[in-house]
PDB file of C-alpha atoms in Angstrom:
ATOM      1  CA  UNK A   1       0.156   0.026  -0.068  1.00 63.00           C
ATOM      2  CA  UNK A   2       1.748   3.353  -1.393  1.00 72.00           C
ATOM      3  CA  UNK A   3      -0.394   5.443   0.960  1.00 83.00           C
ATOM      4  CA  UNK A   4      -0.985   3.832   4.648  1.00 86.00           C
ATOM      5  CA  UNK A   5      -4.168   4.325   6.322  1.00 88.00           C
ATOM      6  CA  UNK A   6      -4.029   7.521   9.384  1.00 91.00           C
ATOM      7  CA  UNK A   7      -4.948   5.463  12.347  1.00 89.00           C
ATOM      8  CA  UNK A   8      -6.707   8.717  13.440  1.00 92.00           C
ATOM      9  CA  UNK A   9      -8.841   9.207  10.001  1.00 93.00           C
ATOM     10  CA  UNK A  10      -7.582  12.648   8.992  1.00 96.00           C
ATOM     11  CA  UNK A  11      -7.814  14.826   6.010  1.00 96.00           C
ATOM     12  CA  UNK A  12      -4.514  14.250   4.167  1.00 96.00           C
ATOM     13  CA  UNK A  13      -2.274  17.382   2.779  1.00 97.00           C
ATOM     14  CA  UNK A  14      -0.072  16.530  -0.045  1.00 97.00           C
ATOM     15  CA  UNK A  15       3.336  18.249   0.101  1.00 97.00           C
ATOM     16  CA  UNK A  16       5.597  18.746  -2.643  1.00 96.00           C
ATOM     17  CA  UNK A  17       8.867  20.824  -1.908  1.00 93.00           C
ATOM     18  CA  UNK A  18      11.018  21.592  -5.753  1.00 90.00           C
ATOM     19  CA  UNK A  19      13.895  23.276  -4.039  1.00 87.00           C
ATOM     20  CA  UNK A  20      16.469  22.628  -1.667  1.00 86.00           C
ATOM     21  CA  UNK A  21      15.202  25.338   1.883  1.00 87.00           C
ATOM     22  CA  UNK A  22      17.586  27.883   3.025  1.00 87.00           C
ATOM     23  CA  UNK A  23      18.181  26.926   7.166  1.00 89.00           C
ATOM     24  CA  UNK A  24      16.146  29.850   8.121  1.00 89.00           C
ATOM     25  CA  UNK A  25      13.480  29.167   5.630  1.00 89.00           C
ATOM     26  CA  UNK A  26      12.957  25.146   6.288  1.00 92.00           C
ATOM     27  CA  UNK A  27      12.316  26.327  10.191  1.00 94.00           C
ATOM     28  CA  UNK A  28       9.622  28.344   9.111  1.00 94.00           C
ATOM     29  CA  UNK A  29       8.256  25.614   6.990  1.00 94.00           C
ATOM     30  CA  UNK A  30       8.132  23.136   9.336  1.00 96.00           C
ATOM     31  CA  UNK A  31       6.794  25.485  12.016  1.00 97.00           C
ATOM     32  CA  UNK A  32       3.936  26.207   9.502  1.00 97.00           C
ATOM     33  CA  UNK A  33       3.153  22.410   9.230  1.00 97.00           C
ATOM     34  CA  UNK A  34       2.707  21.763  12.605  1.00 97.00           C
ATOM     35  CA  UNK A  35       0.708  24.104  12.953  1.00 97.00           C
ATOM     36  CA  UNK A  36      -1.405  22.946   9.861  1.00 97.00           C
ATOM     37  CA  UNK A  37      -1.314  19.588  11.854  1.00 97.00           C
ATOM     38  CA  UNK A  38      -1.808  21.324  15.231  1.00 96.00           C
ATOM     39  CA  UNK A  39      -5.015  23.422  13.933  1.00 97.00           C
ATOM     40  CA  UNK A  40      -6.437  21.884  10.978  1.00 97.00           C
ATOM     41  CA  UNK A  41      -6.234  18.461  11.842  1.00 96.00           C
ATOM     42  CA  UNK A  42      -4.242  16.833   9.271  1.00 97.00           C
ATOM     43  CA  UNK A  43      -1.659  14.560   8.405  1.00 97.00           C
ATOM     44  CA  UNK A  44       1.030  15.516   5.435  1.00 98.00           C
ATOM     45  CA  UNK A  45       2.112  13.261   2.390  1.00 97.00           C
ATOM     46  CA  UNK A  46       5.240  14.317   0.581  1.00 97.00           C
ATOM     47  CA  UNK A  47       5.073  13.423  -2.821  1.00 97.00           C
ATOM     48  CA  UNK A  48       8.444  13.479  -4.460  1.00 96.00           C
ATOM     49  CA  UNK A  49       8.630  13.890  -8.337  1.00 94.00           C
ATOM     50  CA  UNK A  50      12.140  13.810  -9.114  1.00 93.00           C
ATOM     51  CA  UNK A  51      14.983  12.603  -6.869  1.00 94.00           C
ATOM     52  CA  UNK A  52      15.781  15.727  -6.560  1.00 94.00           C
ATOM     53  CA  UNK A  53      12.225  16.539  -4.960  1.00 94.00           C
ATOM     54  CA  UNK A  54      13.016  13.822  -2.022  1.00 95.00           C
ATOM     55  CA  UNK A  55      16.629  15.214  -1.948  1.00 94.00           C
ATOM     56  CA  UNK A  56      14.523  18.197  -0.401  1.00 93.00           C
ATOM     57  CA  UNK A  57      12.051  16.906   1.284  1.00 95.00           C
ATOM     58  CA  UNK A  58      13.811  13.865   3.109  1.00 96.00           C
ATOM     59  CA  UNK A  59      15.504  16.845   5.983  1.00 95.00           C
ATOM     60  CA  UNK A  60      12.021  18.195   6.437  1.00 96.00           C
ATOM     61  CA  UNK A  61       9.944  15.076   6.694  1.00 97.00           C
ATOM     62  CA  UNK A  62      12.709  13.163   9.539  1.00 96.00           C
ATOM     63  CA  UNK A  63      11.568  16.099  11.625  1.00 96.00           C
ATOM     64  CA  UNK A  64       8.260  15.713  11.441  1.00 96.00           C
ATOM     65  CA  UNK A  65       8.437  12.154  10.801  1.00 93.00           C
ATOM     66  CA  UNK A  66       7.475  11.972  14.618  1.00 92.00           C
ATOM     67  CA  UNK A  67       3.903  11.499  13.814  1.00 93.00           C
ATOM     68  CA  UNK A  68       3.209   7.628  12.704  1.00 91.00           C
ATOM     69  CA  UNK A  69       0.550   9.589   9.910  1.00 94.00           C
ATOM     70  CA  UNK A  70       2.915  11.430   8.072  1.00 96.00           C
ATOM     71  CA  UNK A  71       4.272   9.688   5.015  1.00 96.00           C
ATOM     72  CA  UNK A  72       7.139  10.195   2.861  1.00 96.00           C
ATOM     73  CA  UNK A  73       5.753   8.491  -0.336  1.00 95.00           C
ATOM     74  CA  UNK A  74       7.968   5.892  -2.971  1.00 92.00           C
ATOM     75  CA  UNK A  75       6.007   6.482  -6.556  1.00 89.00           C
ATOM     76  CA  UNK A  76       7.512   4.267  -9.647  1.00 82.00           C
ATOM     77  CA  UNK A  77       5.080   5.278 -11.934  1.00 90.00           C
ATOM     78  CA  UNK A  78       2.311   8.141 -12.570  1.00 90.00           C
ATOM     79  CA  UNK A  79      -0.396   5.757 -11.804  1.00 91.00           C
ATOM     80  CA  UNK A  80       1.066   5.544  -8.273  1.00 93.00           C
ATOM     81  CA  UNK A  81       1.418   9.126  -7.547  1.00 94.00           C
ATOM     82  CA  UNK A  82      -1.792   9.752  -9.301  1.00 93.00           C
ATOM     83  CA  UNK A  83      -3.695   7.162  -5.940  1.00 93.00           C
ATOM     84  CA  UNK A  84      -1.814   9.634  -3.971  1.00 95.00           C
ATOM     85  CA  UNK A  85      -3.623  12.354  -4.735  1.00 95.00           C
ATOM     86  CA  UNK A  86      -6.701  11.129  -5.111  1.00 93.00           C
ATOM     87  CA  UNK A  87      -6.228  10.827  -1.403  1.00 94.00           C
ATOM     88  CA  UNK A  88      -5.455  14.252  -0.820  1.00 95.00           C
ATOM     89  CA  UNK A  89      -7.707  16.562   0.231  1.00 95.00           C
ATOM     90  CA  UNK A  90      -5.486  19.304  -0.805  1.00 97.00           C
ATOM     91  CA  UNK A  91      -2.143  20.168  -2.244  1.00 97.00           C
ATOM     92  CA  UNK A  92       0.811  22.416  -1.826  1.00 97.00           C
ATOM     93  CA  UNK A  93       2.796  21.744  -4.560  1.00 94.00           C
ATOM     94  CA  UNK A  94       6.003  23.107  -6.604  1.00 92.00           C
ATOM     95  CA  UNK A  95       5.952  21.022  -9.854  1.00 93.00           C
ATOM     96  CA  UNK A  96       3.339  21.148 -12.624  1.00 92.00           C
ATOM     97  CA  UNK A  97       2.749  17.306 -12.933  1.00 92.00           C
ATOM     98  CA  UNK A  98       1.773  17.758  -9.449  1.00 94.00           C
ATOM     99  CA  UNK A  99      -0.599  20.241  -9.809  1.00 92.00           C
ATOM    100  CA  UNK A 100      -2.172  19.063 -13.288  1.00 90.00           C
ATOM    101  CA  UNK A 101      -2.276  15.824 -11.810  1.00 92.00           C
ATOM    102  CA  UNK A 102      -4.071  16.689  -8.451  1.00 92.00           C
ATOM    103  CA  UNK A 103      -6.627  19.281 -10.832  1.00 89.00           C
ATOM    104  CA  UNK A 104      -7.566  16.065 -12.495  1.00 88.00           C
ATOM    105  CA  UNK A 105      -8.712  14.434  -9.594  1.00 90.00           C
ATOM    106  CA  UNK A 106     -10.684  17.739  -8.360  1.00 91.00           C
ATOM    107  CA  UNK A 107      -8.323  18.271  -5.474  1.00 94.00           C
ATOM    108  CA  UNK A 108      -7.658  22.099  -4.538  1.00 94.00           C
ATOM    109  CA  UNK A 109      -4.334  22.876  -4.684  1.00 94.00           C
ATOM    110  CA  UNK A 110      -1.432  25.873  -3.514  1.00 95.00           C
ATOM    111  CA  UNK A 111       0.785  26.534  -5.894  1.00 94.00           C
ATOM    112  CA  UNK A 112       4.285  27.568  -3.955  1.00 91.00           C
ATOM    113  CA  UNK A 113       6.521  28.515  -6.955  1.00 84.00           C
ATOM    114  CA  UNK A 114       8.240  30.518  -8.975  1.00 81.00           C
ATOM    115  CA  UNK A 115       6.409  29.574 -12.274  1.00 80.00           C
ATOM    116  CA  UNK A 116       4.503  31.222 -14.828  1.00 87.00           C
ATOM    117  CA  UNK A 117       3.439  27.633 -15.667  1.00 88.00           C
ATOM    118  CA  UNK A 118       1.720  26.326 -12.353  1.00 91.00           C
ATOM    119  CA  UNK A 119      -0.186  30.153 -11.896  1.00 90.00           C
ATOM    120  CA  UNK A 120      -1.554  29.539 -14.904  1.00 88.00           C
ATOM    121  CA  UNK A 121      -2.751  26.758 -14.553  1.00 87.00           C
ATOM    122  CA  UNK A 122      -3.830  27.429 -11.297  1.00 91.00           C
ATOM    123  CA  UNK A 123      -5.554  31.003 -12.042  1.00 89.00           C
ATOM    124  CA  UNK A 124      -7.657  28.641 -14.434  1.00 86.00           C
ATOM    125  CA  UNK A 125      -9.520  26.641 -11.404  1.00 89.00           C
ATOM    126  CA  UNK A 126      -9.182  30.355  -9.212  1.00 90.00           C
ATOM    127  CA  UNK A 127      -6.404  28.967  -6.739  1.00 93.00           C
ATOM    128  CA  UNK A 128      -3.176  30.757  -5.121  1.00 94.00           C
ATOM    129  CA  UNK A 129       0.155  31.182  -6.239  1.00 93.00           C
ATOM    130  CA  UNK A 130       2.461  31.530  -3.601  1.00 92.00           C
ATOM    131  CA  UNK A 131       6.480  33.116  -5.152  1.00 84.00           C
ATOM    132  CA  UNK A 132       8.913  31.004  -3.014  1.00 74.00           C
ATOM    133  CA  UNK A 133      12.096  33.347  -4.733  1.00 64.00           C
ATOM    134  CA  UNK A 134      10.437  35.785  -2.412  1.00 68.00           C
ATOM    135  CA  UNK A 135       9.577  35.558   1.516  1.00 76.00           C
ATOM    136  CA  UNK A 136       6.353  33.461   1.542  1.00 87.00           C
ATOM    137  CA  UNK A 137       3.912  34.871   3.912  1.00 91.00           C
ATOM    138  CA  UNK A 138       2.795  31.115   5.982  1.00 94.00           C
ATOM    139  CA  UNK A 139       0.449  33.199   8.210  1.00 95.00           C
ATOM    140  CA  UNK A 140      -1.835  33.578   4.843  1.00 95.00           C
ATOM    141  CA  UNK A 141      -0.372  30.970   3.368  1.00 96.00           C
ATOM    142  CA  UNK A 142      -2.079  28.994   6.166  1.00 97.00           C
ATOM    143  CA  UNK A 143      -5.212  30.913   5.979  1.00 97.00           C
ATOM    144  CA  UNK A 144      -5.414  30.055   2.118  1.00 96.00           C
ATOM    145  CA  UNK A 145      -4.784  25.863   3.386  1.00 96.00           C
ATOM    146  CA  UNK A 146      -8.040  26.535   5.863  1.00 96.00           C
ATOM    147  CA  UNK A 147     -10.276  27.814   3.545  1.00 94.00           C
ATOM    148  CA  UNK A 148      -9.479  25.216   0.524  1.00 95.00           C
ATOM    149  CA  UNK A 149      -9.172  22.138   3.104  1.00 93.00           C
ATOM    150  CA  UNK A 150     -13.258  23.419   4.096  1.00 88.00           C
ATOM    151  CA  UNK A 151     -14.252  24.971   0.328  1.00 87.00           C
ATOM    152  CA  UNK A 152     -17.391  23.272  -0.094  1.00 83.00           C
ATOM    153  CA  UNK A 153     -17.944  23.872  -4.204  1.00 87.00           C
ATOM    154  CA  UNK A 154     -14.613  23.811  -5.813  1.00 88.00           C
ATOM    155  CA  UNK A 155     -14.811  19.694  -6.797  1.00 84.00           C
ATOM    156  CA  UNK A 156     -18.206  21.195  -8.803  1.00 86.00           C
ATOM    157  CA  UNK A 157     -16.777  24.425 -10.211  1.00 82.00           C
ATOM    158  CA  UNK A 158     -13.394  22.587 -11.019  1.00 82.00           C
ATOM    159  CA  UNK A 159     -15.693  19.820 -12.841  1.00 83.00           C
ATOM    160  CA  UNK A 160     -17.291  22.353 -14.653  1.00 84.00           C
ATOM    161  CA  UNK A 161     -13.377  23.964 -15.305  1.00 82.00           C
ATOM    162  CA  UNK A 162     -12.515  20.532 -16.123  1.00 76.00           C
ATOM    163  CA  UNK A 163     -15.079  20.202 -19.087  1.00 81.00           C
ATOM    164  CA  UNK A 164     -14.597  23.521 -20.784  1.00 78.00           C
ATOM    165  CA  UNK A 165     -10.710  22.655 -20.776  1.00 74.00           C
ATOM    166  CA  UNK A 166     -12.023  19.268 -22.571  1.00 75.00           C
ATOM    167  CA  UNK A 167     -13.932  20.658 -25.099  1.00 75.00           C
ATOM    168  CA  UNK A 168     -10.857  22.899 -25.405  1.00 70.00           C
ATOM    169  CA  UNK A 169      -8.466  20.405 -25.973  1.00 70.00           C
ATOM    170  CA  UNK A 170     -11.143  18.588 -28.576  1.00 76.00           C
ATOM    171  CA  UNK A 171     -11.119  21.700 -30.905  1.00 71.00           C
ATOM    172  CA  UNK A 172      -7.673  22.456 -30.488  1.00 70.00           C
ATOM    173  CA  UNK A 173      -7.018  18.528 -31.996  1.00 73.00           C
ATOM    174  CA  UNK A 174      -9.771  19.145 -34.051  1.00 72.00           C
ATOM    175  CA  UNK A 175      -7.753  23.068 -35.636  1.00 66.00           C
ATOM    176  CA  UNK A 176      -4.501  21.028 -36.243  1.00 72.00           C
ATOM    177  CA  UNK A 177      -5.911  18.613 -38.634  1.00 74.00           C
ATOM    178  CA  UNK A 178      -7.307  21.296 -40.211  1.00 67.00           C
ATOM    179  CA  UNK A 179      -4.450  23.029 -40.899  1.00 66.00           C
ATOM    180  CA  UNK A 180      -1.474  19.969 -41.528  1.00 71.00           C
ATOM    181  CA  UNK A 181      -3.933  18.706 -43.856  1.00 67.00           C
ATOM    182  CA  UNK A 182      -3.244  19.327 -47.806  1.00 54.00           C
ATOM    183  CA  UNK A 183      -5.104  21.413 -50.152  1.00 58.00           C
ATOM    184  CA  UNK A 184      -6.917  23.449 -47.700  1.00 56.00           C
ATOM    185  CA  UNK A 185      -7.331  27.041 -48.439  1.00 61.00           C
ATOM    186  CA  UNK A 186      -6.129  29.427 -45.525  1.00 55.00           C
ATOM    187  CA  UNK A 187     -10.283  31.450 -45.675  1.00 60.00           C
ATOM    188  CA  UNK A 188     -11.255  28.094 -44.817  1.00 59.00           C
ATOM    189  CA  UNK A 189      -8.529  27.997 -41.979  1.00 56.00           C
ATOM    190  CA  UNK A 190      -9.461  31.233 -40.782  1.00 58.00           C
ATOM    191  CA  UNK A 191     -13.485  30.746 -40.685  1.00 60.00           C
ATOM    192  CA  UNK A 192     -12.974  27.421 -38.856  1.00 54.00           C
ATOM    193  CA  UNK A 193     -10.179  28.825 -36.740  1.00 54.00           C
ATOM    194  CA  UNK A 194     -12.180  31.616 -36.081  1.00 57.00           C
ATOM    195  CA  UNK A 195     -15.371  29.495 -34.822  1.00 57.00           C
ATOM    196  CA  UNK A 196     -13.457  27.373 -32.851  1.00 52.00           C
ATOM    197  CA  UNK A 197     -10.285  28.966 -31.414  1.00 47.00           C
ATOM    198  CA  UNK A 198     -10.254  32.511 -31.936  1.00 50.00           C
ATOM    199  CA  UNK A 199      -7.287  33.177 -30.039  1.00 49.00           C
ATOM    200  CA  UNK A 200      -4.635  30.416 -32.074  1.00 43.00           C
ATOM    201  CA  UNK A 201      -6.346  31.965 -35.168  1.00 40.00           C
ATOM    202  CA  UNK A 202      -5.329  35.452 -34.166  1.00 39.00           C
ATOM    203  CA  UNK A 203      -2.000  35.070 -33.110  1.00 37.00           C
ATOM    204  CA  UNK A 204      -1.013  32.766 -36.362  1.00 38.00           C
ATOM    205  CA  UNK A 205      -2.608  35.516 -38.791  1.00 36.00           C
ATOM    206  CA  UNK A 206      -0.673  38.166 -36.378  1.00 35.00           C
TER     207      UNK A 206
END
C-alpha cells in the first residue's frame, strides 16, 4: 500500500518541495506544517516527483516523522502518484506535473513556486500561488490552506472548468488536423479557426 491508512482518520495534505530550502526557510516551513497539523487536524503526505525533490524533502520529513500519520511516499509510476493525490484533500506543490494531477483528481491545490505555468494552471481554477523566490507569508499560506480544505463548492466548480478545458483540447485537435491537411485554403482555415479557437487563429495570422 503506497499510502498507509491514518489511525486518526485525518484528512491528508500533499506536499511537494521542489527546491532546497535555506535553514531559515526550512525552519519556517516546519513551523507552518506543525501548525497545519495542530490547528487543522491533518496528516502530511510528502510526494517527490524527482530524486532532487526527495533530497529536499527528506530533512523536513525526518523532523516531522514522529507523527506516524506523516509519510514520504515512494512512487515509481505516474498511476501511483495519481492514486496518492486522489487520497489528499489539499495539495501544496512546486511541480507543474503534480499540480495537474491534483486538478485532474479535482483536488484543490496551492502553488508554492516561481512558475508562470503553475500560476496560469491554478488561476483557471481560482486557486492561489505563492512565489517561493520571495519571502513567503506563511500566515497567509495557512489561511489559504484553511479556506481550501473547507471549500464545499470546489469539486463542482473545478469539474466545470475541467470540462471546458477538455472541450478546448478537442477543438485544438480539430484545428491542428485542419491546418495539417493538404489542399486546404487559408480562408477555410481562418473560418474554422475563428469558430473553434479564435485565440489560436489570431496568433497565427498576426
